[in-house]
Tab-separated table of C-alpha atoms in Angstrom:
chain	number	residue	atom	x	y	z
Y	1	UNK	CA	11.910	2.797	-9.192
Y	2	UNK	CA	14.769	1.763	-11.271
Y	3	UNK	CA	18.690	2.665	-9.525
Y	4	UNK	CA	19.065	5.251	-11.417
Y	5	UNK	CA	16.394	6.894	-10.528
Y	6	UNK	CA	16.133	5.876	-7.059
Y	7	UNK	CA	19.708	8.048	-6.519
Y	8	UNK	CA	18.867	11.297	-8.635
Y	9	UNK	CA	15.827	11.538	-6.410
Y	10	UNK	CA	17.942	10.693	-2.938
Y	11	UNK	CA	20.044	13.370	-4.337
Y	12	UNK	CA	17.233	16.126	-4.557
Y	13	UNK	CA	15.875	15.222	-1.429
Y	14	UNK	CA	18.958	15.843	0.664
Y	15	UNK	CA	19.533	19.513	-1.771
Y	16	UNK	CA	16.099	20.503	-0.107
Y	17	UNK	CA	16.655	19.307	3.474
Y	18	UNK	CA	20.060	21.392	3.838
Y	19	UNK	CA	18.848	24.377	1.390
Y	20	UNK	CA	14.982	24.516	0.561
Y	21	UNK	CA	12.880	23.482	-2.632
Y	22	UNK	CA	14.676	27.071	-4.462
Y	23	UNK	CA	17.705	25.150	-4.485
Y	24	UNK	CA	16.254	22.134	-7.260
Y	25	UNK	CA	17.913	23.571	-10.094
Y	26	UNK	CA	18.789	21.159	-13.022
Y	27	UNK	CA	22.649	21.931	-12.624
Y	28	UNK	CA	22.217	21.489	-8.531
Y	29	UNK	CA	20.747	18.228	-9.146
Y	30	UNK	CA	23.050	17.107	-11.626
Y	31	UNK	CA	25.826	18.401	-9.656
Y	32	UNK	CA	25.019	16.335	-6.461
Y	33	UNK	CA	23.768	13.267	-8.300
Y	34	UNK	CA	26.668	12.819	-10.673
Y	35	UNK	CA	24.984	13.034	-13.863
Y	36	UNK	CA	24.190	14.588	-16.914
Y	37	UNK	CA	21.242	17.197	-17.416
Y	38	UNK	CA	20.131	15.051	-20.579
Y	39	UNK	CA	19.035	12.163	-18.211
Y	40	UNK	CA	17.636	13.859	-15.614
Y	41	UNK	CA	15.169	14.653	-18.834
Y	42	UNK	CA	15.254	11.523	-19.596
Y	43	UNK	CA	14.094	9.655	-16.891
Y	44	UNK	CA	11.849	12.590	-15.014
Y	45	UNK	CA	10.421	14.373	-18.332
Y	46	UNK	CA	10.991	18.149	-16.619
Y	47	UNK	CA	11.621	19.220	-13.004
Y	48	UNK	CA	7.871	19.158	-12.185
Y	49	UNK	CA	8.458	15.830	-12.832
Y	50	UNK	CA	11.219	14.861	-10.765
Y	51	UNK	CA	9.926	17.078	-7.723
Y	52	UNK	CA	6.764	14.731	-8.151
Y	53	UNK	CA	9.053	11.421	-7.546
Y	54	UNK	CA	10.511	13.135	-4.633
Y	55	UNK	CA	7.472	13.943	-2.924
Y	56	UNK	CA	6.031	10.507	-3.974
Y	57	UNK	CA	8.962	8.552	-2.472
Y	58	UNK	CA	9.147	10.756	0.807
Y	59	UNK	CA	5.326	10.397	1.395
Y	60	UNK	CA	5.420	6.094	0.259
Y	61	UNK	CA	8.479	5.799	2.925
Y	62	UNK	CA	6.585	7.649	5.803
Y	63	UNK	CA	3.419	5.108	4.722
Y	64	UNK	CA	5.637	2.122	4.564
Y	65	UNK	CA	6.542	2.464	8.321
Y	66	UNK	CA	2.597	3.268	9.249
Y	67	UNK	CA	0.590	-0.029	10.768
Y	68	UNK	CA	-2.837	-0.649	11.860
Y	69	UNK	CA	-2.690	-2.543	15.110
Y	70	UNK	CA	-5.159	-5.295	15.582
Y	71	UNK	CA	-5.326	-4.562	19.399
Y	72	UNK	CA	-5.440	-1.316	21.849
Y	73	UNK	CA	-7.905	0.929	21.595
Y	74	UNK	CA	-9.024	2.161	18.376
Y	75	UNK	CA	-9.297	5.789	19.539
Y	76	UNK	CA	-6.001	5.990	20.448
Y	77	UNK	CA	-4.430	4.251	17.652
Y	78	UNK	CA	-7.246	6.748	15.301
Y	79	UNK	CA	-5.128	10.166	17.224
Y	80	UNK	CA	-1.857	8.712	17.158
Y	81	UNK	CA	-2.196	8.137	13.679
Y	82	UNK	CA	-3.410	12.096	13.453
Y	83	UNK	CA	-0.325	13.224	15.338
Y	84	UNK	CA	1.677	11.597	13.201
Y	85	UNK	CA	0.349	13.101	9.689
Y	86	UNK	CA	0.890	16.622	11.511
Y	87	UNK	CA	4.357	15.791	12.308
Y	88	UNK	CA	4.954	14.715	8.708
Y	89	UNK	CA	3.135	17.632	7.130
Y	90	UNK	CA	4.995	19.836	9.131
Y	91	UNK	CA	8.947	18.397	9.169
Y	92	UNK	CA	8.453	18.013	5.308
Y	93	UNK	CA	7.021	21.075	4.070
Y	94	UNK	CA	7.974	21.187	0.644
Y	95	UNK	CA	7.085	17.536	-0.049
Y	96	UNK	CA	3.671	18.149	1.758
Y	97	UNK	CA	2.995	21.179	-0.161
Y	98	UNK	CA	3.460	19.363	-3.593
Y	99	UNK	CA	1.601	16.227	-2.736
Y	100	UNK	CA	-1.901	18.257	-1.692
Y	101	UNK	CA	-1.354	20.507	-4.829
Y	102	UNK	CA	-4.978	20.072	-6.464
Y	103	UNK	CA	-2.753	20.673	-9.853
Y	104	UNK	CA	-1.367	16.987	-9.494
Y	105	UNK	CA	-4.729	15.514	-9.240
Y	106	UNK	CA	-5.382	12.285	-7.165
Y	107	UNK	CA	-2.855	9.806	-8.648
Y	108	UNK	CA	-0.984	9.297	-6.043
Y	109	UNK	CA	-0.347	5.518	-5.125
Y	110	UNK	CA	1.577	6.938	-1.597
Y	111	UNK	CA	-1.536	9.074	-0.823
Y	112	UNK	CA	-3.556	6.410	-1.940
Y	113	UNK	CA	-1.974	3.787	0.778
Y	114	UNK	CA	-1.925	6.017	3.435
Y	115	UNK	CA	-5.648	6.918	3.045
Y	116	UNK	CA	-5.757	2.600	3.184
Y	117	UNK	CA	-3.893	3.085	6.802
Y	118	UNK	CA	-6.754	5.934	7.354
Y	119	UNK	CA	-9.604	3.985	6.597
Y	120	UNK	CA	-8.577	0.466	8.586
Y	121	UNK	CA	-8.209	2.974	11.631
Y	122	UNK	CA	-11.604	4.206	11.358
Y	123	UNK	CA	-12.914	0.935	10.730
Y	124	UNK	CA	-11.902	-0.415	13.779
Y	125	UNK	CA	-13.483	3.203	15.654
Y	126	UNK	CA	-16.648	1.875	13.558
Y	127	UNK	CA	-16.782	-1.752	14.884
Y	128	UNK	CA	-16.643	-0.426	18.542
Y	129	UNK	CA	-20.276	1.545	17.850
Y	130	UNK	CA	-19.001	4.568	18.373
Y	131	UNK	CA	-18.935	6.105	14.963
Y	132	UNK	CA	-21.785	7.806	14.115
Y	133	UNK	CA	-21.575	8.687	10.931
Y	134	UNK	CA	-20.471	6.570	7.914
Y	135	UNK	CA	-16.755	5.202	7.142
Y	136	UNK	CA	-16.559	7.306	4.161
Y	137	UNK	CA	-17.567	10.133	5.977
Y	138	UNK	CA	-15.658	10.040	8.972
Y	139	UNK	CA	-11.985	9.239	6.635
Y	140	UNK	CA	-13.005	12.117	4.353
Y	141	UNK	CA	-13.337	14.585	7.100
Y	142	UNK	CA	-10.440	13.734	9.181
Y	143	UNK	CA	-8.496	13.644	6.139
Y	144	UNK	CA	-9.420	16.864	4.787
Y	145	UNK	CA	-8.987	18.345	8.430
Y	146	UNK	CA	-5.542	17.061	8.816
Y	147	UNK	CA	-4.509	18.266	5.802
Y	148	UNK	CA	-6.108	21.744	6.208
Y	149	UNK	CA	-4.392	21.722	9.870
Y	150	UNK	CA	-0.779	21.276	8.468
Y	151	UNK	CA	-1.672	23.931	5.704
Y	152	UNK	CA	-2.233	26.228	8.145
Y	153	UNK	CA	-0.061	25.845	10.239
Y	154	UNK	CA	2.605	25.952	7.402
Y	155	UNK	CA	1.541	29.403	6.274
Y	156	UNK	CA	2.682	30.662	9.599
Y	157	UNK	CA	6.312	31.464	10.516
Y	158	UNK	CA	7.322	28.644	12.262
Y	159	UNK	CA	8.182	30.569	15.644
Y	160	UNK	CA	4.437	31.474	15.799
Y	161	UNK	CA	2.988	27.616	15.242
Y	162	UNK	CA	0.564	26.779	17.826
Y	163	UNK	CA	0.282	23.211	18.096
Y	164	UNK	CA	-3.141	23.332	20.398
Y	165	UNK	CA	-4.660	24.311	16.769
Y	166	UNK	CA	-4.356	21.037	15.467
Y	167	UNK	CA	-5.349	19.213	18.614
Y	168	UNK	CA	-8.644	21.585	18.554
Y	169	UNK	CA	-9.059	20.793	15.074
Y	170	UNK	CA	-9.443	16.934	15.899
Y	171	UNK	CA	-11.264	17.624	18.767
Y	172	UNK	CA	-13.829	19.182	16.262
Y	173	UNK	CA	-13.537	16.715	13.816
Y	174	UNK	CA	-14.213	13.654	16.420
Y	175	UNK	CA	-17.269	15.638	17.998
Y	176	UNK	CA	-18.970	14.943	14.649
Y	177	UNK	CA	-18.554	11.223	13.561
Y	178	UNK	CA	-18.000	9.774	17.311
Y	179	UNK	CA	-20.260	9.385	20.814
Y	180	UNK	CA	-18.918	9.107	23.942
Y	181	UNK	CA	-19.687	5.294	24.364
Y	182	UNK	CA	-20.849	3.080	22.649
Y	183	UNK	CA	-24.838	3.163	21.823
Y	184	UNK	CA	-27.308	0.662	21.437
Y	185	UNK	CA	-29.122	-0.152	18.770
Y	186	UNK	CA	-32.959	1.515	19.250
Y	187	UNK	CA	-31.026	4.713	20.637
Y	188	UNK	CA	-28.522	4.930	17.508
Y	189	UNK	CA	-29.523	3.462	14.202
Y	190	UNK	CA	-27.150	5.113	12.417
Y	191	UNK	CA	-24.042	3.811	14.682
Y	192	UNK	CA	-25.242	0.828	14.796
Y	193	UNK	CA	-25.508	0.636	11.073
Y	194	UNK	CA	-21.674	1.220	10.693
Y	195	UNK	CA	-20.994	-0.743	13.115
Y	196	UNK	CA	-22.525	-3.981	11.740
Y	197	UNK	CA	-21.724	-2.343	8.110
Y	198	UNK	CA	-18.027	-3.530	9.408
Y	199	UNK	CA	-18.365	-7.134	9.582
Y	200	UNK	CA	-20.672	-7.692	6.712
Y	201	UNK	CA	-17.550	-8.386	4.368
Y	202	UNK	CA	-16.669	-11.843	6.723
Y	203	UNK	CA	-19.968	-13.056	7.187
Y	204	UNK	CA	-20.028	-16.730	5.341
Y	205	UNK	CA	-23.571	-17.617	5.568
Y	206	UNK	CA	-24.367	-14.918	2.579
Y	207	UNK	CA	-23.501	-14.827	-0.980
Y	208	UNK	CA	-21.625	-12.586	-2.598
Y	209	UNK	CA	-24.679	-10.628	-3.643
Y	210	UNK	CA	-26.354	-10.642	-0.791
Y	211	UNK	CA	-23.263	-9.313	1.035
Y	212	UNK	CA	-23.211	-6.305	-1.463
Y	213	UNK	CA	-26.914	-5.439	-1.027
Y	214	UNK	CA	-26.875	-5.407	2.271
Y	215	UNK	CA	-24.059	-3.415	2.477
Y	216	UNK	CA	-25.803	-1.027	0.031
Y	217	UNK	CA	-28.727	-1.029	2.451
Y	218	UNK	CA	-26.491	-0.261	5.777
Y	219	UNK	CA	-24.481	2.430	3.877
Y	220	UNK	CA	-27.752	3.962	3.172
Y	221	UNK	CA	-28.859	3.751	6.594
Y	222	UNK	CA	-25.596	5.416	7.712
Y	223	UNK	CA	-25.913	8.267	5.260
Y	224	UNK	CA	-23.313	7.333	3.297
């Protein structure tokens, strides 16, 4: 994002932190930013554009600070990152709101990074045996549950937000991709197929082709 832009878009996010998304007019935005209407044209195309760089830049600063530890426990580190996606969602309503907008479509580098962040949590969950259902599964389910919890939750005036319902939500969500310990291999086939599915990227002995079919073969096996 070129200077220019980078401030316009500082600008508008500070106008809807002190007065709401209503207040993004083109003269507001101007106004605070110190330009001319003419480039705000210029370099957003139209106001649906510019909200879009806000929302994009919000969301790619809140998935800049997220990391995937290599150690701890996975499940922890797999609800901590879930706590923190509600806490986003729901101190950044407006940005939320336009970034899950099914009008925008999925071209969202942010989004795209922070599903990334997602996926390297539930791979680790996966390498543990625990996951009983596939990767793929398990991200697209906790993603679409987190993202239905914070919808909710932002429909509702914000003195009548109940919390537990996201916790209950996740508690639903992990009921159906994890066990309770890890299984072996004649009692869960399909666990154990993720799990191994994990580690077939960095095994050495096989060639490229063989890695990829028998990946192919283990997603199959996990339902993927």
């Amino acid at each position: 994002m070129t200077e220019a832009k980078a401030h316009i878009v500082a600008a508008v996010a500070q106008l809807i932190d002190e007065h709401g998304p209503a207040a993004v007019t083109t003269r507001a935005v101007a106004q605070a930013a110190g330009v001319q209407a003419p480039t705000i044209y210029r370099l957003f195309g139209d106001k649906g554009g510019l909200l879009d760089a806000v929302a994009e830049h919000a969301l790619a600063t809140y998935v800049s600070g997220k990391t995937v530890a290599e150690e701890g426990d996975p499940m922890a580190a797999l609800k901590a990152g879930w706590d923190t996606h509600i806490g986003f969602g729901l101190a950044n309503a407006a940005v939320f709101g336009r970034l899950t907008d099914p009008a925008r479509g999925a071209d969202s580098p942010a989004a795209a990074a922070g599903l990334e962040v997602l996926r390297a949590r539930v791979r680790r969950v996966a390498a543990t045996g625990r996951l009983c259902v596939s990767e793929r599964r398990a991200v697209e389910l906790i993603h679409a549950a987190g993202t239905g919890a914070v919808l909710t939750l932002l429909a509702m005036a914000p003195e009548n937000r109940d919390l537990g319902l996201a916790d209950a939500m996740y508690d639903a969500v992990l009921q159906s991709i994890v066990t309770d310990a890890p299984v072996r291999t004649a009692d869960g086939p399909v666990a154990a197929a993720v799990a191994f599915r994990t580690v077939v990227p960095d095994l050495p002995m096989l060639t490229d082709t063989e890695r990829a079919l028998m990946a192919e073969w283990l997603d199959r096996a996990a339902g993927a």
